[in-house]
């Protein structure tokens, strides 16, 4: 199997997976319109200086993108269960190509989610300079790196029938702690949330208002989690390969 044919197959599998598209793309889009639509005239959401539309446009983009990049792990666990990964290892396909394709397809889906939400935000009145749209998008894409690694890690640790609950519950918990649904400005959850990469996905919305990127803590948290989870994913892959 060539790299091109494998990439094409992965894209087709993603497009044909209706449940995944509804959960990763349709669900965040519906939530955005249900929550932000009736409050589109509010320009200072809970004293954050960010409009309700901009806040939920970004948080739902982050929510759907997290699901998209971590879903690669669900496909890995299923492929392990049916023995497909073992067949791929004896094929000419390089291991690096296998993983980069998984992550690449997940990022394509993530960008699709963001574009749909950006269009929705624009319809509800979001107007930003081109540089701020790009800066906000860039930070979200960077913030997804640790979740791509986490998906691969879970894909080599969990069985296919447990991946769904793990992903759904994990993303939901991160969304709650990280302020996806409402600003968290103080308390224990605030203190914990700042050390989670999901927190900084939501904070990317402030780039659209102030033009300022994450503070040093944001970069340290995202980079630190990315490195740790990538190393964990590599170790889990080696252990899984050794058992097979």
Short mmCIF file of C-alpha atoms in Angstrom, two decimals, residues 19-187:
data_model
loop_
_atom_site.label_atom_id
_atom_site.label_comp_id
_atom_site.label_asym_id
_atom_site.label_seq_id
_atom_site.Cartn_x
_atom_site.Cartn_y
_atom_site.Cartn_z
CA UNK A 19 -21.64 8.97 13.70
CA UNK A 20 -18.20 10.51 13.99
CA UNK A 21 -19.11 13.45 11.71
CA UNK A 22 -22.30 14.11 13.68
CA UNK A 23 -20.46 14.03 17.00
CA UNK A 24 -17.32 15.94 15.97
CA UNK A 25 -18.82 18.37 13.46
CA UNK A 26 -22.59 18.53 13.82
CA UNK A 27 -22.84 18.53 17.62
CA UNK A 28 -20.51 21.53 18.27
CA UNK A 29 -22.19 23.46 15.46
CA UNK A 30 -25.67 22.88 16.87
CA UNK A 31 -24.52 23.80 20.38
CA UNK A 32 -23.01 27.03 19.09
CA UNK A 33 -26.25 28.14 17.46
CA UNK A 34 -28.38 27.08 20.42
CA UNK A 35 -26.21 28.89 23.00
CA UNK A 36 -24.71 31.83 21.12
CA UNK A 37 -27.56 32.60 18.74
CA UNK A 38 -30.01 33.99 21.34
CA UNK A 39 -27.17 35.97 23.03
CA UNK A 40 -25.47 37.40 19.95
CA UNK A 41 -25.92 40.98 21.21
CA UNK A 42 -23.83 40.40 24.35
CA UNK A 43 -20.34 41.83 23.80
CA UNK A 44 -18.78 41.28 27.22
CA UNK A 45 -19.33 37.68 28.32
CA UNK A 46 -19.15 37.56 32.14
CA UNK A 47 -16.67 40.42 32.23
CA UNK A 48 -14.11 38.71 29.99
CA UNK A 49 -14.12 41.39 27.30
CA UNK A 50 -15.02 38.68 24.79
CA UNK A 51 -18.42 38.56 23.09
CA UNK A 52 -20.66 35.54 23.65
CA UNK A 53 -20.49 34.68 19.95
CA UNK A 54 -16.68 34.83 19.84
CA UNK A 55 -16.32 32.84 23.07
CA UNK A 56 -18.57 29.99 21.98
CA UNK A 57 -17.32 30.05 18.40
CA UNK A 58 -13.82 29.34 19.68
CA UNK A 59 -14.79 26.97 22.48
CA UNK A 60 -16.95 24.86 20.19
CA UNK A 61 -14.17 24.85 17.60
CA UNK A 62 -11.83 23.58 20.30
CA UNK A 63 -14.41 21.04 21.48
CA UNK A 64 -14.99 19.58 18.03
CA UNK A 65 -11.29 19.70 17.20
CA UNK A 66 -10.38 17.80 20.36
CA UNK A 67 -12.83 15.07 19.41
CA UNK A 68 -11.45 14.99 15.86
CA UNK A 69 -7.78 14.65 16.75
CA UNK A 70 -8.38 12.13 19.52
CA UNK A 71 -10.63 10.01 17.32
CA UNK A 72 -7.55 8.69 15.54
CA UNK A 73 -6.96 6.67 18.69
CA UNK A 74 -10.34 4.97 18.33
CA UNK A 75 -9.42 3.84 14.82
CA UNK A 76 -6.05 2.59 16.06
CA UNK A 77 -7.66 0.50 18.82
CA UNK A 78 -10.11 -1.00 16.33
CA UNK A 79 -7.32 -1.78 13.85
CA UNK A 80 -5.32 -3.44 16.61
CA UNK A 81 -8.31 -5.56 17.58
CA UNK A 82 -8.89 -6.91 14.05
CA UNK A 83 -5.17 -7.39 13.34
CA UNK A 84 -4.92 -4.67 10.69
CA UNK A 85 -1.95 -2.94 12.33
CA UNK A 86 -0.04 -6.23 12.28
CA UNK A 87 -0.64 -6.51 8.54
CA UNK A 88 0.47 -2.94 7.96
CA UNK A 89 3.74 -3.56 9.80
CA UNK A 90 4.72 -6.26 7.30
CA UNK A 91 3.71 -4.07 4.36
CA UNK A 92 5.98 -1.47 2.69
CA UNK A 93 4.10 1.29 4.51
CA UNK A 94 6.43 3.09 6.92
CA UNK A 95 5.45 3.41 10.57
CA UNK A 96 6.03 7.15 10.40
CA UNK A 97 3.62 7.39 7.45
CA UNK A 98 1.01 5.42 9.38
CA UNK A 99 0.99 7.86 12.28
CA UNK A 100 1.42 11.07 10.30
CA UNK A 101 -1.53 10.06 8.13
CA UNK A 102 -3.68 9.43 11.19
CA UNK A 103 -2.80 12.80 12.66
CA UNK A 104 -3.03 14.57 9.30
CA UNK A 105 -6.54 13.29 8.59
CA UNK A 106 -7.59 14.25 12.13
CA UNK A 107 -6.26 17.78 11.55
CA UNK A 108 -8.14 18.04 8.24
CA UNK A 109 -11.34 17.23 10.13
CA UNK A 110 -10.43 19.74 12.84
CA UNK A 111 -9.89 22.51 10.32
CA UNK A 112 -13.26 21.68 8.75
CA UNK A 113 -14.93 22.04 12.15
CA UNK A 114 -13.24 25.39 12.74
CA UNK A 115 -14.15 26.77 9.32
CA UNK A 116 -17.83 25.89 9.78
CA UNK A 117 -17.86 27.58 13.17
CA UNK A 118 -15.99 30.61 11.84
CA UNK A 119 -18.60 31.02 9.12
CA UNK A 120 -21.32 30.71 11.76
CA UNK A 121 -19.59 33.30 13.94
CA UNK A 122 -19.26 35.65 10.98
CA UNK A 123 -22.98 35.29 10.28
CA UNK A 124 -23.67 36.31 13.90
CA UNK A 125 -21.47 39.37 13.66
CA UNK A 126 -17.87 38.38 14.46
CA UNK A 127 -15.53 40.72 12.59
CA UNK A 128 -11.78 40.40 13.10
CA UNK A 129 -8.68 41.49 11.19
CA UNK A 130 -7.18 38.72 9.07
CA UNK A 131 -4.11 38.54 11.33
CA UNK A 132 -6.22 37.79 14.38
CA UNK A 133 -8.21 35.08 12.60
CA UNK A 134 -4.93 33.45 11.62
CA UNK A 135 -3.38 33.91 15.05
CA UNK A 136 -6.38 32.41 16.82
CA UNK A 137 -6.48 29.49 14.41
CA UNK A 138 -2.75 28.89 14.74
CA UNK A 139 -2.95 28.72 18.52
CA UNK A 140 -5.84 26.27 18.40
CA UNK A 141 -3.95 24.03 15.97
CA UNK A 142 -0.86 24.14 18.19
CA UNK A 143 -2.99 23.42 21.23
CA UNK A 144 -4.31 20.26 19.58
CA UNK A 145 -0.87 18.62 19.42
CA UNK A 146 -1.03 17.05 22.91
CA UNK A 147 -4.51 15.70 22.17
CA UNK A 148 -3.32 14.05 18.96
CA UNK A 149 -0.62 12.32 21.02
CA UNK A 150 -3.16 11.42 23.71
CA UNK A 151 -5.40 9.79 21.10
CA UNK A 152 -2.51 7.63 19.87
CA UNK A 153 -1.57 6.75 23.45
CA UNK A 154 -5.12 5.66 24.34
CA UNK A 155 -5.41 3.79 21.05
CA UNK A 156 -2.56 1.52 22.13
CA UNK A 157 -3.73 1.13 25.71
CA UNK A 158 -7.49 0.63 25.43
CA UNK A 159 -9.67 -1.84 23.60
CA UNK A 160 -12.08 -0.71 20.90
CA UNK A 161 -15.19 -1.14 23.07
CA UNK A 162 -13.80 1.11 25.80
CA UNK A 163 -12.44 3.89 23.57
CA UNK A 164 -15.85 5.49 22.96
CA UNK A 165 -16.73 6.02 26.64
CA UNK A 166 -13.14 7.06 27.41
CA UNK A 167 -13.09 9.69 24.65
CA UNK A 168 -16.58 10.99 25.34
CA UNK A 169 -16.10 11.17 29.09
CA UNK A 170 -12.57 12.55 28.84
CA UNK A 171 -13.45 15.33 26.42
CA UNK A 172 -16.54 16.22 28.44
CA UNK A 173 -14.56 16.45 31.68
CA UNK A 174 -11.82 18.55 30.08
CA UNK A 175 -14.43 20.87 28.59
CA UNK A 176 -16.03 21.38 32.00
CA UNK A 177 -12.77 22.02 33.86
CA UNK A 178 -11.29 24.22 31.14
CA UNK A 179 -14.13 26.71 30.84
CA UNK A 180 -15.55 25.71 27.47
CA UNK A 181 -19.09 26.45 28.60
CA UNK A 182 -18.53 29.51 30.79
CA UNK A 183 -15.56 31.57 32.05
CA UNK A 184 -13.84 30.25 35.16
CA UNK A 185 -12.03 33.11 36.85
CA UNK A 186 -11.26 31.80 40.34
CA UNK A 187 -11.36 28.80 42.65
#
